[in-house]
Amino acid sequence: MTFADHFETFHGLPVLTLPGPRQERLPDADGVAWRLDCGWETPFAELWRSFTDRVPSTDVRALVIGPWWDDEYSDLRPALELILADAERFPALRALFLADVTSEECEISWLQLTDVTPVLEAFPLLEEFGVRGGDSQGLGEEPLSLRPVRHDTLRVLRFESGGLPGQVVRAVGACELPALERLELWLGVSQYGGDTTIADLAPLLAGGRFPALRHLGLQDSELQDEIAAAVASAPVVAQLESLSLSMGTLTDTGAEALLQGQPLTHLKRLDLHHHFLSEAVADRVRTALGSAGTEVDLSEHQTPHRWRDEEWRYVAVSE
C-alpha cells in the first residue's frame, strides 16, 4: 500500500491546499480543511505567517499539515511549535492531521516526528486528531511519542505508521478519553520500530477505558493472528459497532480464533482486508457473519512470498 494521493476531505470538509499569495479570493475559513504544504521551497515559518495573515484563524475548523520541510527532510518539532504557539488564535479548531504526505514525497518510515502530546494539551476542544509516521530510523532528534493525558472532547484518534512505537500504544491505553468513539492504530513491523506487544494492547481490549468507543482498528501488524486471538475474548468487543483487523498478516489461525471466540454478529462491519486466509476459511467467515447482516471486507487477498523454503507474509504499510 502506498499513499498516492493527499486527502480530499477531512473532518467532513473538503481539503484546500493554501494557494499562493496572488490568489485573489479565498473561501470562508470555516468552509474547508486548510492544508499547508511547503512544496520543497517555502520555509514552514514563512508559510505559517502567510496562512495566519490571510485566513481568519478564529474561524478555522480543520488543519492538515503536509510536507513541512523546504529542503532536506527535517523533524516536525519546529513546525509544530509554531502551531502550538498560536493555539489561542484557533478557538474553533476541531480537527488536526499531521503529515498528509504521499510516498513520493517521503516514505512513511522517514517522517521525522516528535512528542505530539502538546497538541491535545493546547487544543482542549479538539475532536479529531491524526498522525502519520512513526519510527524515523534514527533520522530525527526524537521519535513519535505520546504521554498519557485526559481530553474531554476527542472523538477520533488515528495513528498511521509502518512501525508504531509500543510506547505510544501504552500511552493511548493510559489516556482518559471519555468522548472517544473511533480509535485506529497501524502497528507496523519491528524492522521499522513497531515493537508493540499483545500485553501493550491489554488496556484497550479490556473495555471500560473508553466508554464511548464504537470503532476499534488494530491494523497493519505482523502479529495480526495474535491480535485476533486476543480480540476474540476481549471485553471491549461488546461495545463496538465496527472492528478492523486489516492490513496485516492475518492467516487462517487468526480467523479461526475469531470464529471460535465470542459472537461478532452484533458488529455492523468487520474489516479484514489485506489478508492471507484460505478461500475455505474466508467463506466460513463470510457465512458466519454475513448471514447475521454484518458487512465483512475480505478484499485484497495476499499470497505469501517464498524465500528458499520459507514463506514470508507482509503488512500493507511498512517502509
GROMACS .gro file of C-alpha atoms in nm:
model
  319
    1MET     CA    1   0.000   0.000   0.000
    2THR     CA    2   0.125   0.346  -0.087
    3PHE     CA    3  -0.003   0.692  -0.012
    4ALA     CA    4  -0.051   0.808  -0.369
    5ASP     CA    5  -0.287   1.097  -0.304
    6HIS     CA    6  -0.342   1.367  -0.049
    7PHE     CA    7  -0.662   1.392   0.150
    8GLU     CA    8  -0.962   1.516  -0.044
    9THR     CA    9  -1.180   1.553   0.265
   10PHE     CA   10  -1.106   1.576   0.635
   11HIS     CA   11  -1.343   1.614   0.928
   12GLY     CA   12  -1.631   1.633   0.681
   13LEU     CA   13  -1.479   1.926   0.493
   14PRO     CA   14  -1.315   1.949   0.151
   15VAL     CA   15  -0.939   1.991   0.180
   16LEU     CA   16  -0.789   2.301   0.021
   17THR     CA   17  -0.413   2.345  -0.002
   18LEU     CA   18  -0.336   2.706   0.081
   19PRO     CA   19  -0.278   2.873  -0.257
   20GLY     CA   20  -0.009   3.126  -0.331
   21PRO     CA   21  -0.044   3.485  -0.209
   22ARG     CA   22  -0.157   3.602  -0.553
   23GLN     CA   23  -0.484   3.414  -0.517
   24GLU     CA   24  -0.746   3.687  -0.532
   25ARG     CA   25  -1.016   3.536  -0.314
   26LEU     CA   26  -1.007   3.261  -0.054
   27PRO     CA   27  -1.309   3.059   0.064
   28ASP     CA   28  -1.464   3.113   0.404
   29ALA     CA   29  -1.224   2.999   0.673
   30ASP     CA   30  -1.474   2.753   0.822
   31GLY     CA   31  -1.576   2.603   0.487
   32VAL     CA   32  -1.266   2.395   0.417
   33ALA     CA   33  -0.994   2.198   0.589
   34TRP     CA   34  -0.682   2.404   0.528
   35ARG     CA   35  -0.378   2.210   0.409
   36LEU     CA   36  -0.030   2.360   0.445
   37ASP     CA   37   0.241   2.228   0.214
   38CYS     CA   38   0.590   2.377   0.193
   39GLY     CA   39   0.644   2.229  -0.152
   40TRP     CA   40   1.023   2.198  -0.110
   41GLU     CA   41   1.069   2.572  -0.146
   42THR     CA   42   0.889   2.770   0.126
   43PRO     CA   43   1.011   2.753   0.487
   44PHE     CA   44   0.727   2.647   0.716
   45ALA     CA   45   0.763   2.960   0.929
   46GLU     CA   46   0.700   3.173   0.622
   47LEU     CA   47   0.409   2.955   0.512
   48TRP     CA   48   0.255   2.970   0.860
   49ARG     CA   49   0.281   3.352   0.868
   50SER     CA   50   0.115   3.372   0.528
   51PHE     CA   51  -0.166   3.146   0.645
   52THR     CA   52  -0.235   3.334   0.967
   53ASP     CA   53  -0.216   3.670   0.787
   54ARG     CA   54  -0.457   3.576   0.509
   55VAL     CA   55  -0.706   3.341   0.677
   56PRO     CA   56  -0.917   3.444   0.980
   57SER     CA   57  -0.776   3.199   1.232
   58THR     CA   58  -1.070   3.234   1.472
   59ASP     CA   59  -1.294   3.059   1.218
   60VAL     CA   60  -1.064   2.773   1.111
   61ARG     CA   61  -1.219   2.435   1.194
   62ALA     CA   62  -0.969   2.189   1.046
   63LEU     CA   63  -0.597   2.188   0.965
   64VAL     CA   64  -0.399   1.937   0.760
   65ILE     CA   65  -0.021   1.963   0.769
   66GLY     CA   66   0.156   1.833   0.458
   67PRO     CA   67   0.533   1.835   0.399
   68TRP     CA   68   0.679   2.084   0.647
   69TRP     CA   69   1.033   2.083   0.511
   70ASP     CA   70   1.156   2.312   0.234
   71ASP     CA   71   1.489   2.145   0.157
   72GLU     CA   72   1.611   1.826   0.321
   73TYR     CA   73   1.379   1.617   0.536
   74SER     CA   74   1.360   1.766   0.883
   75ASP     CA   75   1.180   1.682   1.205
   76LEU     CA   76   0.832   1.810   1.279
   77ARG     CA   77   0.904   1.972   1.614
   78PRO     CA   78   0.991   2.329   1.499
   79ALA     CA   79   0.683   2.344   1.275
   80LEU     CA   80   0.459   2.202   1.546
   81GLU     CA   81   0.593   2.453   1.797
   82LEU     CA   82   0.482   2.738   1.569
   83ILE     CA   83   0.131   2.594   1.554
   84LEU     CA   84   0.116   2.542   1.929
   85ALA     CA   85   0.243   2.894   2.000
   86ASP     CA   86  -0.062   3.027   1.813
   87ALA     CA   87  -0.313   2.784   1.964
   88GLU     CA   88  -0.518   3.061   2.127
   89ARG     CA   89  -0.576   3.214   1.786
   90PHE     CA   90  -0.770   2.900   1.679
   91PRO     CA   91  -1.063   2.868   1.921
   92ALA     CA   92  -1.279   2.695   1.658
   93LEU     CA   93  -1.022   2.429   1.561
   94ARG     CA   94  -1.177   2.085   1.593
   95ALA     CA   95  -0.953   1.866   1.376
   96LEU     CA   96  -0.581   1.838   1.305
   97PHE     CA   97  -0.388   1.590   1.094
   98LEU     CA   98  -0.009   1.581   1.099
   99ALA     CA   99   0.176   1.456   0.791
  100ASP     CA  100  -0.059   1.428   0.495
  101VAL     CA  101   0.244   1.320   0.293
  102THR     CA  102   0.245   1.086  -0.006
  103SER     CA  103   0.503   0.812  -0.052
  104GLU     CA  104   0.653   1.005  -0.343
  105GLU     CA  105   0.717   1.299  -0.110
  106CYS     CA  106   0.856   1.090   0.177
  107GLU     CA  107   0.831   0.727   0.282
  108ILE     CA  108   0.621   0.686   0.595
  109SER     CA  109   0.917   0.545   0.791
  110TRP     CA  110   1.128   0.851   0.705
  111LEU     CA  111   0.886   1.105   0.851
  112GLN     CA  112   1.063   1.267   1.144
  113LEU     CA  113   0.805   1.329   1.413
  114THR     CA  114   0.809   1.430   1.778
  115ASP     CA  115   0.608   1.422   2.101
  116VAL     CA  116   0.251   1.501   1.992
  117THR     CA  117   0.104   1.526   2.343
  118PRO     CA  118   0.117   1.909   2.339
  119VAL     CA  119  -0.145   1.911   2.062
  120LEU     CA  120  -0.401   1.758   2.296
  121GLU     CA  121  -0.295   1.990   2.576
  122ALA     CA  122  -0.308   2.306   2.364
  123PHE     CA  123  -0.642   2.233   2.192
  124PRO     CA  124  -0.885   2.115   2.463
  125LEU     CA  125  -1.182   2.128   2.222
  126LEU     CA  126  -1.021   1.914   1.953
  127GLU     CA  127  -1.249   1.638   1.825
  128GLU     CA  128  -1.027   1.462   1.570
  129PHE     CA  129  -0.652   1.405   1.572
  130GLY     CA  130  -0.447   1.203   1.327
  131VAL     CA  131  -0.075   1.140   1.284
  132ARG     CA  132   0.113   0.967   1.002
  133GLY     CA  133   0.460   0.829   1.065
  134GLY     CA  134   0.640   0.658   1.350
  135ASP     CA  135   0.997   0.546   1.391
  136SER     CA  136   1.217   0.768   1.174
  137GLN     CA  137   1.503   0.515   1.159
  138GLY     CA  138   1.731   0.741   1.359
  139LEU     CA  139   1.691   1.033   1.119
  140GLY     CA  140   1.534   1.276   1.365
  141GLU     CA  141   1.617   1.403   1.709
  142GLU     CA  142   1.331   1.208   1.865
  143PRO     CA  143   1.075   0.951   1.751
  144LEU     CA  144   0.699   0.985   1.765
  145SER     CA  145   0.589   0.979   2.128
  146LEU     CA  146   0.284   1.041   2.345
  147ARG     CA  147   0.222   1.094   2.715
  148PRO     CA  148  -0.099   0.990   2.894
  149VAL     CA  149  -0.343   1.280   2.910
  150ARG     CA  150  -0.709   1.349   2.976
  151HIS     CA  151  -0.902   1.507   2.692
  152ASP     CA  152  -1.277   1.551   2.723
  153THR     CA  153  -1.386   1.615   2.363
  154LEU     CA  154  -1.163   1.399   2.140
  155ARG     CA  155  -1.384   1.165   1.936
  156VAL     CA  156  -1.140   1.032   1.674
  157LEU     CA  157  -0.776   0.930   1.726
  158ARG     CA  158  -0.571   0.778   1.445
  159PHE     CA  159  -0.205   0.680   1.419
  160GLU     CA  160  -0.090   0.566   1.075
  161SER     CA  161   0.252   0.401   1.090
  162GLY     CA  162   0.465   0.128   0.942
  163GLY     CA  163   0.621   0.091   1.286
  164LEU     CA  164   0.422   0.242   1.572
  165PRO     CA  165   0.632   0.256   1.892
  166GLY     CA  166   0.488   0.047   2.172
  167GLN     CA  167   0.531   0.348   2.399
  168VAL     CA  168   0.263   0.530   2.200
  169VAL     CA  169   0.022   0.237   2.229
  170ARG     CA  170   0.078   0.214   2.604
  171ALA     CA  171   0.021   0.589   2.639
  172VAL     CA  172  -0.304   0.569   2.444
  173GLY     CA  173  -0.419   0.293   2.677
  174ALA     CA  174  -0.338   0.513   2.977
  175CYS     CA  175  -0.519   0.822   2.845
  176GLU     CA  176  -0.859   0.933   2.972
  177LEU     CA  177  -1.071   0.999   2.664
  178PRO     CA  178  -1.437   0.980   2.768
  179ALA     CA  179  -1.571   1.102   2.432
  180LEU     CA  180  -1.353   0.878   2.211
  181GLU     CA  181  -1.564   0.697   1.950
  182ARG     CA  182  -1.304   0.583   1.696
  183LEU     CA  183  -0.951   0.458   1.761
  184GLU     CA  184  -0.729   0.335   1.479
  185LEU     CA  185  -0.372   0.215   1.529
  186TRP     CA  186  -0.149   0.095   1.245
  187LEU     CA  187   0.106  -0.109   1.440
  188GLY     CA  188   0.352  -0.197   1.166
  189VAL     CA  189   0.659  -0.417   1.193
  190SER     CA  190   0.960  -0.443   1.421
  191GLN     CA  191   1.201  -0.357   1.140
  192TYR     CA  192   1.056  -0.005   1.138
  193GLY     CA  193   1.011   0.040   1.512
  194GLY     CA  194   0.679  -0.138   1.564
  195ASP     CA  195   0.755  -0.305   1.896
  196THR     CA  196   0.400  -0.322   2.037
  197THR     CA  197   0.321  -0.642   2.226
  198ILE     CA  198  -0.013  -0.806   2.300
  199ALA     CA  199   0.036  -0.701   2.662
  200ASP     CA  200   0.056  -0.338   2.547
  201LEU     CA  201  -0.291  -0.375   2.394
  202ALA     CA  202  -0.449  -0.517   2.709
  203PRO     CA  203  -0.587  -0.185   2.845
  204LEU     CA  204  -0.752  -0.115   2.510
  205LEU     CA  205  -0.906  -0.463   2.491
  206ALA     CA  206  -1.029  -0.473   2.850
  207GLY     CA  207  -1.319  -0.237   2.784
  208GLY     CA  208  -1.440   0.043   3.008
  209ARG     CA  209  -1.139   0.264   2.944
  210PHE     CA  210  -1.315   0.445   2.660
  211PRO     CA  211  -1.688   0.416   2.727
  212ALA     CA  212  -1.796   0.586   2.404
  213LEU     CA  213  -1.574   0.371   2.177
  214ARG     CA  214  -1.765   0.226   1.881
  215HIS     CA  215  -1.486   0.153   1.631
  216LEU     CA  216  -1.151  -0.009   1.702
  217GLY     CA  217  -0.880  -0.065   1.445
  218LEU     CA  218  -0.572  -0.270   1.537
  219GLN     CA  219  -0.419  -0.297   1.195
  220ASP     CA  220  -0.113  -0.341   0.974
  221SER     CA  221   0.056  -0.577   1.219
  222GLU     CA  222   0.291  -0.870   1.178
  223LEU     CA  223   0.122  -1.002   1.494
  224GLN     CA  224  -0.225  -0.996   1.338
  225ASP     CA  225  -0.304  -1.360   1.431
  226GLU     CA  226  -0.211  -1.299   1.793
  227ILE     CA  227  -0.416  -0.979   1.796
  228ALA     CA  228  -0.716  -1.165   1.652
  229ALA     CA  229  -0.685  -1.428   1.925
  230ALA     CA  230  -0.677  -1.157   2.192
  231VAL     CA  231  -0.973  -0.976   2.037
  232ALA     CA  232  -1.173  -1.300   2.027
  233SER     CA  233  -1.219  -1.287   2.404
  234ALA     CA  234  -1.175  -0.912   2.463
  235PRO     CA  235  -1.449  -0.739   2.667
  236VAL     CA  236  -1.425  -0.423   2.455
  237VAL     CA  237  -1.577  -0.602   2.154
  238ALA     CA  238  -1.925  -0.598   2.309
  239GLN     CA  239  -1.943  -0.218   2.289
  240LEU     CA  240  -1.817  -0.192   1.930
  241GLU     CA  241  -2.015  -0.135   1.612
  242SER     CA  242  -1.718  -0.195   1.383
  243LEU     CA  243  -1.382  -0.367   1.410
  244SER     CA  244  -1.079  -0.360   1.182
  245LEU     CA  245  -0.800  -0.618   1.189
  246SER     CA  246  -0.699  -0.534   0.836
  247MET     CA  247  -0.373  -0.465   0.651
  248GLY     CA  248  -0.169  -0.720   0.844
  249THR     CA  249  -0.056  -1.082   0.825
  250LEU     CA  250  -0.387  -1.243   0.926
  251THR     CA  251  -0.399  -1.613   0.839
  252ASP     CA  252  -0.643  -1.899   0.896
  253THR     CA  253  -0.510  -1.925   1.253
  254GLY     CA  254  -0.633  -1.577   1.343
  255ALA     CA  255  -0.959  -1.618   1.157
  256GLU     CA  256  -1.029  -1.948   1.337
  257ALA     CA  257  -0.975  -1.771   1.669
  258LEU     CA  258  -1.237  -1.513   1.571
  259LEU     CA  259  -1.482  -1.784   1.463
  260GLN     CA  260  -1.438  -1.978   1.787
  261GLY     CA  261  -1.442  -1.674   2.014
  262GLN     CA  262  -1.722  -1.451   2.136
  263PRO     CA  263  -2.003  -1.369   1.893
  264LEU     CA  264  -1.927  -1.088   1.648
  265THR     CA  265  -2.268  -1.080   1.484
  266HIS     CA  266  -2.359  -0.756   1.660
  267LEU     CA  267  -2.098  -0.575   1.453
  268LYS     CA  268  -2.215  -0.368   1.160
  269ARG     CA  269  -1.878  -0.412   0.990
  270LEU     CA  270  -1.571  -0.634   1.021
  271ASP     CA  271  -1.276  -0.519   0.811
  272LEU     CA  272  -1.017  -0.787   0.733
  273HIS     CA  273  -0.890  -0.656   0.401
  274HIS     CA  274  -0.531  -0.740   0.305
  275HIS     CA  275  -0.522  -1.092   0.450
  276PHE     CA  276  -0.369  -1.437   0.394
  277LEU     CA  277  -0.680  -1.651   0.453
  278SER     CA  278  -0.753  -1.962   0.253
  279GLU     CA  279  -1.071  -1.943   0.047
  280ALA     CA  280  -1.236  -2.208   0.264
  281VAL     CA  281  -1.183  -2.015   0.587
  282ALA     CA  282  -1.273  -1.683   0.421
  283ASP     CA  283  -1.604  -1.841   0.314
  284ARG     CA  284  -1.669  -1.955   0.669
  285VAL     CA  285  -1.614  -1.602   0.798
  286ARG     CA  286  -1.847  -1.459   0.532
  287THR     CA  287  -2.116  -1.714   0.612
  288ALA     CA  288  -2.091  -1.685   0.991
  289LEU     CA  289  -2.113  -1.305   0.995
  290GLY     CA  290  -2.275  -1.216   0.664
  291SER     CA  291  -2.582  -1.422   0.743
  292ALA     CA  292  -2.634  -1.205   1.052
  293GLY     CA  293  -2.612  -0.885   0.849
  294THR     CA  294  -2.252  -0.793   0.930
  295GLU     CA  295  -2.063  -0.637   0.641
  296VAL     CA  296  -1.736  -0.828   0.603
  297ASP     CA  297  -1.448  -0.691   0.397
  298LEU     CA  298  -1.222  -0.974   0.282
  299SER     CA  299  -1.080  -0.794  -0.019
  300GLU     CA  300  -0.712  -0.785  -0.115
  301HIS     CA  301  -0.625  -1.149  -0.059
  302GLN     CA  302  -0.246  -1.182  -0.046
  303THR     CA  303  -0.014  -1.466  -0.141
  304PRO     CA  304   0.292  -1.520   0.080
  305HIS     CA  305   0.630  -1.454  -0.073
  306ARG     CA  306   0.860  -1.751  -0.075
  307TRP     CA  307   1.231  -1.734   0.005
  308ARG     CA  308   1.410  -2.065  -0.030
  309ASP     CA  309   1.195  -2.299   0.181
  310GLU     CA  310   1.025  -2.030   0.390
  311GLU     CA  311   0.712  -1.823   0.342
  312TRP     CA  312   0.711  -1.453   0.417
  313ARG     CA  313   0.390  -1.263   0.495
  314TYR     CA  314   0.389  -0.887   0.476
  315VAL     CA  315   0.183  -0.598   0.606
  316ALA     CA  316   0.027  -0.335   0.381
  317VAL     CA  317   0.237  -0.044   0.512
  318SER     CA  318   0.589  -0.071   0.647
  319GLU     CA  319   0.862   0.139   0.482
   0.00000   0.00000   0.00000
